[in-house]
CSV table of C-alpha atoms and ligand atoms in Angstrom, one decimal:
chain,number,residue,atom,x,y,z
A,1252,UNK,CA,72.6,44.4,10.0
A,1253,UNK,CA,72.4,46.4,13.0
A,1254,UNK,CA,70.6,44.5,16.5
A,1255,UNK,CA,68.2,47.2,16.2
A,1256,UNK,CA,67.8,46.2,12.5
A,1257,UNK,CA,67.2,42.5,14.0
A,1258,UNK,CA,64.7,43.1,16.2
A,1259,UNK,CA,62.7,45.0,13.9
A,1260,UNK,CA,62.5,42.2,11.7
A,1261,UNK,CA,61.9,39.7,14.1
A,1262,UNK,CA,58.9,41.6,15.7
A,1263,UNK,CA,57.2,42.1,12.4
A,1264,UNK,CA,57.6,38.4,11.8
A,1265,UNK,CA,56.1,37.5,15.0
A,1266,UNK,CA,52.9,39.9,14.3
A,1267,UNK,CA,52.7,38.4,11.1
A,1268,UNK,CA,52.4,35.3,12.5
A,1269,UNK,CA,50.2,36.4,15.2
A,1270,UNK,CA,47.5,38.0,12.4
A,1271,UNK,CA,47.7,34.9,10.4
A,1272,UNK,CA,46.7,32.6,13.7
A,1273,UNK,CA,44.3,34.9,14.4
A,1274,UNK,CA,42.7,34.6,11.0
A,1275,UNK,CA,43.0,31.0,10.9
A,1276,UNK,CA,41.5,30.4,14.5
A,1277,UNK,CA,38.0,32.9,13.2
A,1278,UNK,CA,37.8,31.1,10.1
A,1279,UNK,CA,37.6,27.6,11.3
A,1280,UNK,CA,34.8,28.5,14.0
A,1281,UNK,CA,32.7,30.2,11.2
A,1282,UNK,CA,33.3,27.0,8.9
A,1283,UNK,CA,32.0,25.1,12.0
A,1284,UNK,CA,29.5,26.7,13.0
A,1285,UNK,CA,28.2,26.9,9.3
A,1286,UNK,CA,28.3,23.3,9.4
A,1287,UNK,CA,26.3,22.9,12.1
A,1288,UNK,CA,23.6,25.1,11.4
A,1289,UNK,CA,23.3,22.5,8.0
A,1290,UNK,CA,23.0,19.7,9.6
A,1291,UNK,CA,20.1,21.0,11.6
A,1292,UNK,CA,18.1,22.1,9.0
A,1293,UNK,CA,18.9,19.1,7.3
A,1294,UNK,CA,17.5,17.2,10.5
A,1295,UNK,CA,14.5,19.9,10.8
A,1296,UNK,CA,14.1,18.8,7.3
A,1297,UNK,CA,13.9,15.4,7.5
A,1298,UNK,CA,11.2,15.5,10.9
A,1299,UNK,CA,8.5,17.5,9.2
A,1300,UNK,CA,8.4,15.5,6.3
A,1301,UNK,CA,7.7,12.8,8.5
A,1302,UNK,CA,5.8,15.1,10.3
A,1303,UNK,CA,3.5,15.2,6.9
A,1304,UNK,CA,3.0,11.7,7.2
A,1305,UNK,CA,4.8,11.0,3.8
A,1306,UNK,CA,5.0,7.2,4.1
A,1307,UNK,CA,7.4,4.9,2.7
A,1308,UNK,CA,6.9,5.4,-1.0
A,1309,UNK,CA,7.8,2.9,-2.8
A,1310,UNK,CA,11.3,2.0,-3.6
A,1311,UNK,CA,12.8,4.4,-1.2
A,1312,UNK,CA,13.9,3.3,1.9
A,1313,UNK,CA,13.4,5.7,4.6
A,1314,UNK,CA,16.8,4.8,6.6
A,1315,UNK,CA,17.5,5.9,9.9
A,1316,UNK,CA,14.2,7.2,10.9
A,1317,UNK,CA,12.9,6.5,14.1
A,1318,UNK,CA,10.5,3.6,14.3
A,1319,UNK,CA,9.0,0.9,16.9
A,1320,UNK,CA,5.8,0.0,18.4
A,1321,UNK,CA,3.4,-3.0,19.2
A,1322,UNK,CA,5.5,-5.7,17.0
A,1323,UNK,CA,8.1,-4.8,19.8
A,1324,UNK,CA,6.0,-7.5,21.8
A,1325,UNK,CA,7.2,-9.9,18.8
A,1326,UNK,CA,9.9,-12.2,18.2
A,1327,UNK,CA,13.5,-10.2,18.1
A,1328,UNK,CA,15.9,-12.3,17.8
A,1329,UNK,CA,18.1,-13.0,15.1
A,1330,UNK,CA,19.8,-15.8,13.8
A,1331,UNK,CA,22.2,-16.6,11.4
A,1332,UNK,CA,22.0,-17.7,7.8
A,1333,UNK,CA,19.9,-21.1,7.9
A,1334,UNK,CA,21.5,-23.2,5.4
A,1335,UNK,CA,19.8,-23.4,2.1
A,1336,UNK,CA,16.8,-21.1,2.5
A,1337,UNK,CA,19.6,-18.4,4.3
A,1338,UNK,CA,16.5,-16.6,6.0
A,1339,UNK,CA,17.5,-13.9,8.8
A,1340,UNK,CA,15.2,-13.6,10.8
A,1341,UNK,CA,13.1,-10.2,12.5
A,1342,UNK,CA,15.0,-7.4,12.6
A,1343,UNK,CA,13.4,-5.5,15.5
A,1344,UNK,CA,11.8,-2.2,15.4
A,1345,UNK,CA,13.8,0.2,17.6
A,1346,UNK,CA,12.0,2.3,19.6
A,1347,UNK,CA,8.2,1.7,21.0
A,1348,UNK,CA,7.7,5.8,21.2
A,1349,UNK,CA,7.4,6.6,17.6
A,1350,UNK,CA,4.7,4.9,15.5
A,1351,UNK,CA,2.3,7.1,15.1
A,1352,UNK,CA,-1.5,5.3,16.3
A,1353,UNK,CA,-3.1,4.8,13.1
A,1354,UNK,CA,-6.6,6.0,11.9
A,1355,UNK,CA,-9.9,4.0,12.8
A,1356,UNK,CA,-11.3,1.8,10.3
A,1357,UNK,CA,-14.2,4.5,10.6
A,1358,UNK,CA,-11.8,7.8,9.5
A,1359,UNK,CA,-10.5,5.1,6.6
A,1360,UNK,CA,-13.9,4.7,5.4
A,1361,UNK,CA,-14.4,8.6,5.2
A,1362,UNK,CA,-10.9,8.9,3.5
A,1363,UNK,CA,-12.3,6.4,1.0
A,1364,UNK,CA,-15.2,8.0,-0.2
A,1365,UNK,CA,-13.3,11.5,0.0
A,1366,UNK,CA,-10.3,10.4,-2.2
A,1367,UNK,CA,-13.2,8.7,-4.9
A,1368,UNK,CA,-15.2,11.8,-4.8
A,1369,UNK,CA,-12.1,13.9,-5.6
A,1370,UNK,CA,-10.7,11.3,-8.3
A,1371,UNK,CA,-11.1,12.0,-11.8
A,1372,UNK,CA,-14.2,11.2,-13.4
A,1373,UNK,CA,-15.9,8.6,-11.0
A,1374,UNK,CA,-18.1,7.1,-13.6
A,1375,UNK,CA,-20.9,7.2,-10.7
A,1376,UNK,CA,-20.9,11.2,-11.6
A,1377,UNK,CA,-20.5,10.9,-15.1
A,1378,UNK,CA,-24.0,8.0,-15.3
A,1379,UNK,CA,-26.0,10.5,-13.3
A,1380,UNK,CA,-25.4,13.4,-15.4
A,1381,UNK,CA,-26.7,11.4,-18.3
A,1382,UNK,CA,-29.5,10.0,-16.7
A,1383,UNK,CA,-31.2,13.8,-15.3
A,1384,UNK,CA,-31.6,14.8,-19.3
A,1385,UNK,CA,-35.1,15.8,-19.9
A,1386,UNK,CA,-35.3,13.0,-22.4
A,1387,UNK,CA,-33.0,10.4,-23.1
A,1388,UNK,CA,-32.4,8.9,-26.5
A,1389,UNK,CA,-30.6,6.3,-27.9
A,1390,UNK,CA,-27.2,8.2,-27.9
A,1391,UNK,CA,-27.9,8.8,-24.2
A,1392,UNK,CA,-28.2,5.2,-23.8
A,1393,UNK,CA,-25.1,4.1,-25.4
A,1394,UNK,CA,-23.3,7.0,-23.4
A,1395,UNK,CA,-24.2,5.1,-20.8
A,1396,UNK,CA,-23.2,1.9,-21.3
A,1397,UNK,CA,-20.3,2.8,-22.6
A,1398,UNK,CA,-19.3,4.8,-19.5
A,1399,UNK,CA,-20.4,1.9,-17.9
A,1400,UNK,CA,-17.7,-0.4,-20.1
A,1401,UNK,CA,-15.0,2.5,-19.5
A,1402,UNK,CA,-14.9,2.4,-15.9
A,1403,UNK,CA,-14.4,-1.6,-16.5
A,1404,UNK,CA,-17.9,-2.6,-14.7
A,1405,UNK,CA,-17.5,-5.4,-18.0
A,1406,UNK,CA,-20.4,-6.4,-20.3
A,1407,UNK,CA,-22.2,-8.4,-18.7
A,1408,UNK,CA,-23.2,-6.4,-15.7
A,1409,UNK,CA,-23.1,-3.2,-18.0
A,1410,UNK,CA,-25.8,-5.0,-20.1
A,1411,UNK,CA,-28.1,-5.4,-17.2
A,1412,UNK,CA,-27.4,-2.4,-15.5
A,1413,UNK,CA,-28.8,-0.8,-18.9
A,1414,UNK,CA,-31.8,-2.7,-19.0
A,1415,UNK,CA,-32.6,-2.6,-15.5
A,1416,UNK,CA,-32.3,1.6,-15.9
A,1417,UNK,CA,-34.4,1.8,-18.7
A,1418,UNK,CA,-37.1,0.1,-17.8
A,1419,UNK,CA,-36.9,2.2,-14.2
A,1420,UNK,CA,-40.0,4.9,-14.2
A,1421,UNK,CA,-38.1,7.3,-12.2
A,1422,UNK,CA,-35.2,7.6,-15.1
A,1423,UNK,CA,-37.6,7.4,-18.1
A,1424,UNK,CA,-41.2,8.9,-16.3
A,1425,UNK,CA,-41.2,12.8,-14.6
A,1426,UNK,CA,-37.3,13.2,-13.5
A,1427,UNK,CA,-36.7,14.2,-10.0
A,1428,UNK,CA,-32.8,14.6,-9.6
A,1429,UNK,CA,-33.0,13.5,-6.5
A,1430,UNK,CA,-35.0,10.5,-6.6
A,1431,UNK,CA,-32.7,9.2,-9.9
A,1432,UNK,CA,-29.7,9.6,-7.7
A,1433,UNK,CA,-31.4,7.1,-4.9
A,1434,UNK,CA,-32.5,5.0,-7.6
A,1435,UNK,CA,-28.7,4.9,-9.1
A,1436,UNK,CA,-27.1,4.4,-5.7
A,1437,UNK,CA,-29.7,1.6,-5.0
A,1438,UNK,CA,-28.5,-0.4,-8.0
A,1439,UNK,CA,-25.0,0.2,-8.1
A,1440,UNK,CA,-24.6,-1.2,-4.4
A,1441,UNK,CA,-26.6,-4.2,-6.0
A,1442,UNK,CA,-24.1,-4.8,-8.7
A,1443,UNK,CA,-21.1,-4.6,-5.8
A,1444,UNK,CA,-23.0,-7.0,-3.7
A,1445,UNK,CA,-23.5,-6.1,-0.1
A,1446,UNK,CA,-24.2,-9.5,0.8
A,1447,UNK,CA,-20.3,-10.8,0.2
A,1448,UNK,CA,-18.4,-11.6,3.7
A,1449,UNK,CA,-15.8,-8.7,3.0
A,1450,UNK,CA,-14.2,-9.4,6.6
A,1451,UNK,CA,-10.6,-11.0,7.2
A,1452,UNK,CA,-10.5,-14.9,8.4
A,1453,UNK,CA,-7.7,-13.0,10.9
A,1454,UNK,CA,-10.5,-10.5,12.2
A,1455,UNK,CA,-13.5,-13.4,13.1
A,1456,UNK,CA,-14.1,-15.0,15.6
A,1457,UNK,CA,-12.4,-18.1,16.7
A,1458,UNK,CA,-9.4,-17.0,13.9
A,1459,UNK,CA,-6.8,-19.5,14.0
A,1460,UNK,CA,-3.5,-17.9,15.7
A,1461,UNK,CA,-1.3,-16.8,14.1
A,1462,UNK,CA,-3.2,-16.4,11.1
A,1463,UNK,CA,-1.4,-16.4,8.1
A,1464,UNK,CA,-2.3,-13.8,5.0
A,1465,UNK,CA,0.0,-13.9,2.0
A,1466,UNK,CA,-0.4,-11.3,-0.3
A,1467,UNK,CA,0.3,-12.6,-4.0
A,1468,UNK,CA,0.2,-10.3,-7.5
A,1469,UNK,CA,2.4,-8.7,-10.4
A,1470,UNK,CA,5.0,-6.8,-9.5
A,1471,UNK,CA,4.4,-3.5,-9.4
A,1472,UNK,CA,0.5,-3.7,-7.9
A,1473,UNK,CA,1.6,-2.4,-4.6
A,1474,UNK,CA,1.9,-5.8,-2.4
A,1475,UNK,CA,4.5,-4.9,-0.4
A,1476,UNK,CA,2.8,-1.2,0.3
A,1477,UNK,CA,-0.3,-3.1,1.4
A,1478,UNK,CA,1.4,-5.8,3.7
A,1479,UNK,CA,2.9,-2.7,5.2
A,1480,UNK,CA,-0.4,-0.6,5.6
A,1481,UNK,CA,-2.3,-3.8,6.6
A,1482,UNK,CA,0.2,-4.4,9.6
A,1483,UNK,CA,-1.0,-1.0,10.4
A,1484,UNK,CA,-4.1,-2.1,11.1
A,1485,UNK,CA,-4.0,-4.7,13.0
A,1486,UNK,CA,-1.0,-3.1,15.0
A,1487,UNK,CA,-3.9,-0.3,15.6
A,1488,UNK,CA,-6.6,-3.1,16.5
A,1489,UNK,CA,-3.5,-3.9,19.3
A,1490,UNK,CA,-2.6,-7.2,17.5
A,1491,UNK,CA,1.4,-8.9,17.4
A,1492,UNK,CA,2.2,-8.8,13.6
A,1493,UNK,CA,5.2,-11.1,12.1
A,1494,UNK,CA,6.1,-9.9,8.5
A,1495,UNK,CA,7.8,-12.3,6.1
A,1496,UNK,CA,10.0,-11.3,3.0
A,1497,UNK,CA,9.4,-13.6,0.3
A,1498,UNK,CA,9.9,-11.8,-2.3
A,1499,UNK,CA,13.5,-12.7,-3.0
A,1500,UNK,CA,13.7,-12.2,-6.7
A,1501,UNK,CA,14.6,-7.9,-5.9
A,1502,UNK,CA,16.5,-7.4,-2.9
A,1503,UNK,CA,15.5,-3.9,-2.4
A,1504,UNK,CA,11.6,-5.5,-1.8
A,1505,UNK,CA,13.1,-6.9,1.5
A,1506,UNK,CA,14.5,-3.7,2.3
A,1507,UNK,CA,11.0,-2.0,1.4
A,1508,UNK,CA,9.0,-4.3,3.8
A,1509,UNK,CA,11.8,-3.4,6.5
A,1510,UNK,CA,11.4,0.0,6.4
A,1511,UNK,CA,7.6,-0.6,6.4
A,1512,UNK,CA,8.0,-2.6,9.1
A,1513,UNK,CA,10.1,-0.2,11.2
A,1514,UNK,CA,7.3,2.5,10.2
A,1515,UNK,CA,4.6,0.5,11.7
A,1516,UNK,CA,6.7,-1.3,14.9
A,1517,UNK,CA,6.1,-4.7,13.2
A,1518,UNK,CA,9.4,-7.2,12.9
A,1519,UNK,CA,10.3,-8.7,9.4
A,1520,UNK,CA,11.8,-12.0,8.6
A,1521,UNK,CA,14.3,-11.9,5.7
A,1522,UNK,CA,17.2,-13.1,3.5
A,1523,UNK,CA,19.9,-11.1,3.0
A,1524,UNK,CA,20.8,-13.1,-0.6
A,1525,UNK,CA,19.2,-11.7,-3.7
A,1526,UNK,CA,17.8,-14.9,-4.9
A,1527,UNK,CA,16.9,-16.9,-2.0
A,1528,UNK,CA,14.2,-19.6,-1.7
A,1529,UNK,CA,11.2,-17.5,-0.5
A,1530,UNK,CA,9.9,-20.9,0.7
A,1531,UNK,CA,12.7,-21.3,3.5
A,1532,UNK,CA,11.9,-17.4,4.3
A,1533,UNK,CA,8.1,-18.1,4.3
A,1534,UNK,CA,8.7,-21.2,6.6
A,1535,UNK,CA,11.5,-19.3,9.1
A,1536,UNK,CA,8.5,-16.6,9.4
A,1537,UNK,CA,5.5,-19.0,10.1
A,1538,UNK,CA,8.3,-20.8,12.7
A,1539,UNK,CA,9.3,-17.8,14.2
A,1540,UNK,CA,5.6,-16.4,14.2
A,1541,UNK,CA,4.6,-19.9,16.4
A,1542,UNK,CA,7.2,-19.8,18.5
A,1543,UNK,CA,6.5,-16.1,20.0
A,1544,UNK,CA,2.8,-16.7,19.8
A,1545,UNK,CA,2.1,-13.8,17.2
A,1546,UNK,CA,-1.4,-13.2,16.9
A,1547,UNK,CA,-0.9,-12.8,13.0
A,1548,UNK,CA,1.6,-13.8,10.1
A,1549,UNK,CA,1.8,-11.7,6.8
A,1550,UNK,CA,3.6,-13.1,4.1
A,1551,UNK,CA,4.6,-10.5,0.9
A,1552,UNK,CA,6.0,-12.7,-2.2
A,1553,UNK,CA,7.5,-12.0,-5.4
A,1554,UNK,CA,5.0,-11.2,-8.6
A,1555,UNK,CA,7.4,-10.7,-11.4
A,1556,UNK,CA,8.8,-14.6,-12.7
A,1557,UNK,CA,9.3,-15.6,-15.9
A,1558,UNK,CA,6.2,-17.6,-17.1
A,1559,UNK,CA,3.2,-18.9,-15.2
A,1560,UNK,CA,4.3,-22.6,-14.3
A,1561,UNK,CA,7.0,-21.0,-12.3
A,1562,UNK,CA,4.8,-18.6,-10.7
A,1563,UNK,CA,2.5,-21.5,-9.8
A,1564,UNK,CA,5.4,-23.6,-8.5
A,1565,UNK,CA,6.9,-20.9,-6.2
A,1566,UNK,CA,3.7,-19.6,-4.6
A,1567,UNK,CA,2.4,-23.5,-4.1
A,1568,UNK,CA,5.7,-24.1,-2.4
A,1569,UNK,CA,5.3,-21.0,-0.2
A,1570,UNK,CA,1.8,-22.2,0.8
A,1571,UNK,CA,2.9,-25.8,1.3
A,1572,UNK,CA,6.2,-25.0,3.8
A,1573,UNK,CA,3.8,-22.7,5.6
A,1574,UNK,CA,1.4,-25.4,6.1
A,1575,UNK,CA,4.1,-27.3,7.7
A,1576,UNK,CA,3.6,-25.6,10.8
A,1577,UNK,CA,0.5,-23.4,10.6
A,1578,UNK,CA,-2.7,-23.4,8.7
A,1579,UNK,CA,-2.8,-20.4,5.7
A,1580,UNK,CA,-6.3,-18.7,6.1
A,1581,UNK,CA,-6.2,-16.1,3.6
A,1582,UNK,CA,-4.6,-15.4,0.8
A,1583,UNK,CA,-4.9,-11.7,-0.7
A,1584,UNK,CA,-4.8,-11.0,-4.6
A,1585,UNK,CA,-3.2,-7.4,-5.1
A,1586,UNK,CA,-4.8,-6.1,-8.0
A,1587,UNK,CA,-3.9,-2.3,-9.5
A,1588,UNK,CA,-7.1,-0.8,-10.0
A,1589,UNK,CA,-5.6,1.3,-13.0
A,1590,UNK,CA,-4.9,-1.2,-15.3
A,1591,UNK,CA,-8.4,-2.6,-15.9
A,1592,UNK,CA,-8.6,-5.4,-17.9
A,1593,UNK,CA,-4.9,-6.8,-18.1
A,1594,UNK,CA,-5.7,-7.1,-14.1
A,1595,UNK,CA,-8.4,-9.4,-14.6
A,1596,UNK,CA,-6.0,-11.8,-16.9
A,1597,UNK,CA,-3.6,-11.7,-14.1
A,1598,UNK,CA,-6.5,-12.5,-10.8
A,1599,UNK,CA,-7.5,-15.4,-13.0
A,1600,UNK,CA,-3.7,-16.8,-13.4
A,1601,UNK,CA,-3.2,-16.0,-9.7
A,1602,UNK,CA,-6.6,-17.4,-8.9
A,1603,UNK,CA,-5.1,-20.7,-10.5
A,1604,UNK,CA,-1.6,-20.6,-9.0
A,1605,UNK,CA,-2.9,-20.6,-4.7
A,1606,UNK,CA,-6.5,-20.4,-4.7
A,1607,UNK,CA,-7.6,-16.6,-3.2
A,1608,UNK,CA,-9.9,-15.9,-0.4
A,1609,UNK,CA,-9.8,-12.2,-1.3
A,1610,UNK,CA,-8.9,-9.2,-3.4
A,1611,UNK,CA,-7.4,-5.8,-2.0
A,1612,UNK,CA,-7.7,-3.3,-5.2
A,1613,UNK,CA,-4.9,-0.7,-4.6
A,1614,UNK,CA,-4.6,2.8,-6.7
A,1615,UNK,CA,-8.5,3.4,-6.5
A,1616,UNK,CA,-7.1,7.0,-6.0
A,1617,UNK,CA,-5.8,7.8,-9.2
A,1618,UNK,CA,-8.1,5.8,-11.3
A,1619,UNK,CA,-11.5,6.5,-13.0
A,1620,UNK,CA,-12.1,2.6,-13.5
A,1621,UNK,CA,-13.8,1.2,-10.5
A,1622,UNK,CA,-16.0,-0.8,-12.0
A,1623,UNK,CA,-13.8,-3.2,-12.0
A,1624,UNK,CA,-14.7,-3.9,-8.8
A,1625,UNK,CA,-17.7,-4.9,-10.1
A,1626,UNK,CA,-16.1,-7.5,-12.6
A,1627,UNK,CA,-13.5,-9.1,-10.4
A,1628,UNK,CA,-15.8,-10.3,-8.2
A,1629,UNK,CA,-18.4,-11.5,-10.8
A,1630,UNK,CA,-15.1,-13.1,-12.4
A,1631,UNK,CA,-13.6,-14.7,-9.3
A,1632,UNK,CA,-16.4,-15.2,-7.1
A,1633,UNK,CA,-14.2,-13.8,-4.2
A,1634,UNK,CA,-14.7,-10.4,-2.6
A,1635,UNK,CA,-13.1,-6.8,-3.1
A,1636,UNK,CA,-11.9,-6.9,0.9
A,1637,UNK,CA,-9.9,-3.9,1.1
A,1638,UNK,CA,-8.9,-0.9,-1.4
A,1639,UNK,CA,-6.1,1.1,-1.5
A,1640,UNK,CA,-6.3,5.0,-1.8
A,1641,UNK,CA,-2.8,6.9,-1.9
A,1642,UNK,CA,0.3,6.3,-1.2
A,1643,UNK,CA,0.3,7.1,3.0
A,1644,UNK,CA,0.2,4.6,5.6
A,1645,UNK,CA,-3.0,4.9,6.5
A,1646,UNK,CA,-4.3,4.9,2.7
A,1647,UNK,CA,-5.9,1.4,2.7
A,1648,UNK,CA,-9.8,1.1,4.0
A,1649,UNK,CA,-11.9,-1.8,4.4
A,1650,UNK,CA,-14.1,-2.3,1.2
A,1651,UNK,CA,-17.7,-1.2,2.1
A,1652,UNK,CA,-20.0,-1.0,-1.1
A,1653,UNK,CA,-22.7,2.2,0.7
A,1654,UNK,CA,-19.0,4.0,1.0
A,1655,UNK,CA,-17.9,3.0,-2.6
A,1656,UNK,CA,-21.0,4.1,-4.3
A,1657,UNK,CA,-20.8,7.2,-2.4
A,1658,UNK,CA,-17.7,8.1,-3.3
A,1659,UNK,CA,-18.0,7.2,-7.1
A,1660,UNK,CA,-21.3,9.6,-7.0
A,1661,UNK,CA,-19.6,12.4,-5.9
A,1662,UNK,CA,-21.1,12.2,-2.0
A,1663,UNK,CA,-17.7,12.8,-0.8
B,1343,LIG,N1,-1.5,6.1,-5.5
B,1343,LIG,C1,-1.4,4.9,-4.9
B,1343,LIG,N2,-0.1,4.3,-5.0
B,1343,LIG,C2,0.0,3.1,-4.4
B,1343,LIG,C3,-1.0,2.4,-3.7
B,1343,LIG,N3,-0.6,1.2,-3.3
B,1343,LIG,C4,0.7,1.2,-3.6
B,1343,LIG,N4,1.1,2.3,-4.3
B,1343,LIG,C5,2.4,2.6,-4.9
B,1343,LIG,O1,2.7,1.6,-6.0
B,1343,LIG,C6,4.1,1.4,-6.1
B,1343,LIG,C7,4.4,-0.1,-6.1
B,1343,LIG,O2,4.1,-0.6,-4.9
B,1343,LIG,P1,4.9,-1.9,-4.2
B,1343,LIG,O3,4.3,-2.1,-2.9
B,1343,LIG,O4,6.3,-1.7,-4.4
B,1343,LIG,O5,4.4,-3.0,-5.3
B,1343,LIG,P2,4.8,-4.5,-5.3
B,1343,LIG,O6,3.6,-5.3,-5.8
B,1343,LIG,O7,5.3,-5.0,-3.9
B,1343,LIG,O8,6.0,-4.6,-6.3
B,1343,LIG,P3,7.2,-5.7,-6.4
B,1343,LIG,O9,7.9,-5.7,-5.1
B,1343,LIG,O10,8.1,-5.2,-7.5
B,1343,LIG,O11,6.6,-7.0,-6.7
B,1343,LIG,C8,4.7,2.2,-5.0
B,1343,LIG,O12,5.2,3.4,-5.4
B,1343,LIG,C9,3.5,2.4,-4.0
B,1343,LIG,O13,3.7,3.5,-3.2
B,1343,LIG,C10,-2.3,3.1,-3.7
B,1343,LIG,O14,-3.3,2.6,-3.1
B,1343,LIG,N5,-2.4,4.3,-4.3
């Protein structure tokens, strides 16, 4: 070959080259770039479903969201596995920016009778659209009451409800819809018993501090959800929080109240071991909550054990270590309001187990059966103190019976 031939050769190898490093270079900045443009809308993504106020749901732990807020002022540190009981103690909230400042216990009370209102068949609705008939016969009346038994109000207070309504002139005399209405709201905010002290021991006057609430109940009821929205609240009434994972039997429970916790800027006491004593992590909390002067202690525990004597045992214990160092003021029954009667078996085996000062009735939302309102407290003797409506973190109102009875009549 000729050095003319050479060169020839040579230059188309070094354009070849040059094309192919050209083409290389383009395509790895529009890979890049293509990239990037993902992982923001995967960001934008993520900040506007926060931005809709989807709260931790559930199982599924939020990770890596921002979080932080008034439990900041609370105890931070952490310390290593303590022996036995191997409770870790509060994991801090991150950032004091973030937590959103959470509805008044007045918008709560709106949301309440909204969310009723809009429910499916409130049996409130459903008894005053019997009772405006022209004339009401016997059929009517056992529409009634059985309305009355389906919404889980229970027999006894269906029974007199009945009575007390027929023998009322302004159901059985000249109807005026408007006056049966008052005369229906009247008596079903008799049944629900305005006179009950609904308020929590940590909210009067003189309230031990920290107070201590445990929240007992079956798995599944929405315990750890309420702890979480409950913290809420008192973080909005400007109050130090302490949360305390007992619930060791599931460790993902622990990670639920964490992420609840970082929602809500409260710190959360817990074991890292699946299977821990709950006792050692209720006692580490109540310590811990002592020692930084918290103004208030909430304690989630475990509902799903094999039978009752080991329920009783565990939550005994739990109250027991806690008493070691502070006195427990309230204990809170979590009680599904859509599974009506097999909830009142399980207040009266929990009623047994610890003694409760109060009942927070979650799922009002998505269930037609308030009445058993109604029959829990006849049942226990204790007060409905809060309810639960949806899923959000600002889905849990103080109980008020006008509010109730509104809702459940369609006055949303
Ligand atoms: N619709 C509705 N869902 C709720 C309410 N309260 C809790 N939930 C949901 O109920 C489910 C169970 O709640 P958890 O807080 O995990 O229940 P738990 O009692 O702690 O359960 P374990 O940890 O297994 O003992 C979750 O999906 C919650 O979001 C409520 O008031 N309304």
């Amino acid at each position: 070959m000729d050095t003319k031939s050479i060169i020839a050769v040579v230059a188309v190898v070094v354009l070849i080259l040059v094309v192919a490093g050209i083409w290389f270079f383009l395509s790895r900045r529009r890979e890049s770039g293509l990239q990037r443009t993902q992982e923001a809308e995967d960001q934008e993504g993520s900040s506007s479903r926060e931005g809709r106020g989807q709260g931790p749901s559930g199982r599924e732990p939020l990770q890596g969201q921002t979080e932080g807020g008034a439990g900041a002022q609370g105890p931070s540190a952490r310390s290593g596995s303590a022996g036995e009981g191997a409770a870790q103690p509060a994991r801090p909230p991150q950032s004091a920016s973030a937590v959103v400042t959470p509805a008044t216990p007045a918008s709560r009370l709106t949301r309440l009778r909204a969310r009723l209102a809009k429910s499916p068949n409130p049996f409130g609705k459903a008894l005053f659209s019997i009772l405006t008939k022209d004339h009401l016969d016997e059929s009517d009346w056992e529409d009634v009451e059985d309305t009355l038994l389906m919404a889980d109000v229970g027999a006894e207070a269906s029974g007199q409800l009945v009575d007390d309504l027929r023998s009322d002139a302004r159901v059985t005399g000249e109807k005026d819809p408007a006056a049966v209405k008052a005369m229906l709201r009247e008596k079903l905010i008799a049944l629900v018993d305005p006179s009950m002290d609904r308020s929590l021991a940590a909210d009067r006057q003189g309230a031990a501090k920290p107070s201590v609430i445990i929240m007992v109940g079956v798995n599944g009821t929405g315990k750890t959800t309420t702890a979480g929205k409950l913290a809420r609240l008192f973080v909005g009434a400007g109050k130090s929080v302490i949360m305390a994972a007992a619930d060791t039997f599931r460790a993902a429970a622990a990670d639920q109240l964490e992420t609840w916790g970082s929602k809500v800027g409260v710190p959360v006491v817990r074991s890292d071991r699946e299977g821990a004593d709950p006792a050692s992590v209720a006692f580490e909390a109540s310590r811990k909550a002592q020692e930084c002067g918290a103004d208030i202690l909430i304690v989630d525990t475990a509902g799903r054990l094999q039978n009752k004597a080991n329920l009783m045992d565990q939550l005994g214990k739990i109250r027991r270590v806690v008493e070691k160092n502070l006195p427990v003021d309230e204990v809170l029954l979590v009680l599904d309001a859509t599974t009506g009667q097999n909830g009142m078996t399980q207040a009266r085996v929990f009623a047994e187990a610890i003694g409760i000062t109060g009942i927070v009735l979650t799922k009002l939302d998505g269930s037609a059966k308030g009445g058993i309102v109604i029959s829990v407290q006849r049942e226990l003797g204790v007060p409905v103190k809060l309810v639960g409506v949806g899923e959000g973190p600002d889905d849990l109102s103080p109980f008020n019976p006008e509010s109730f009875v509104d809702g459940i009549l369609g006055e949303g």
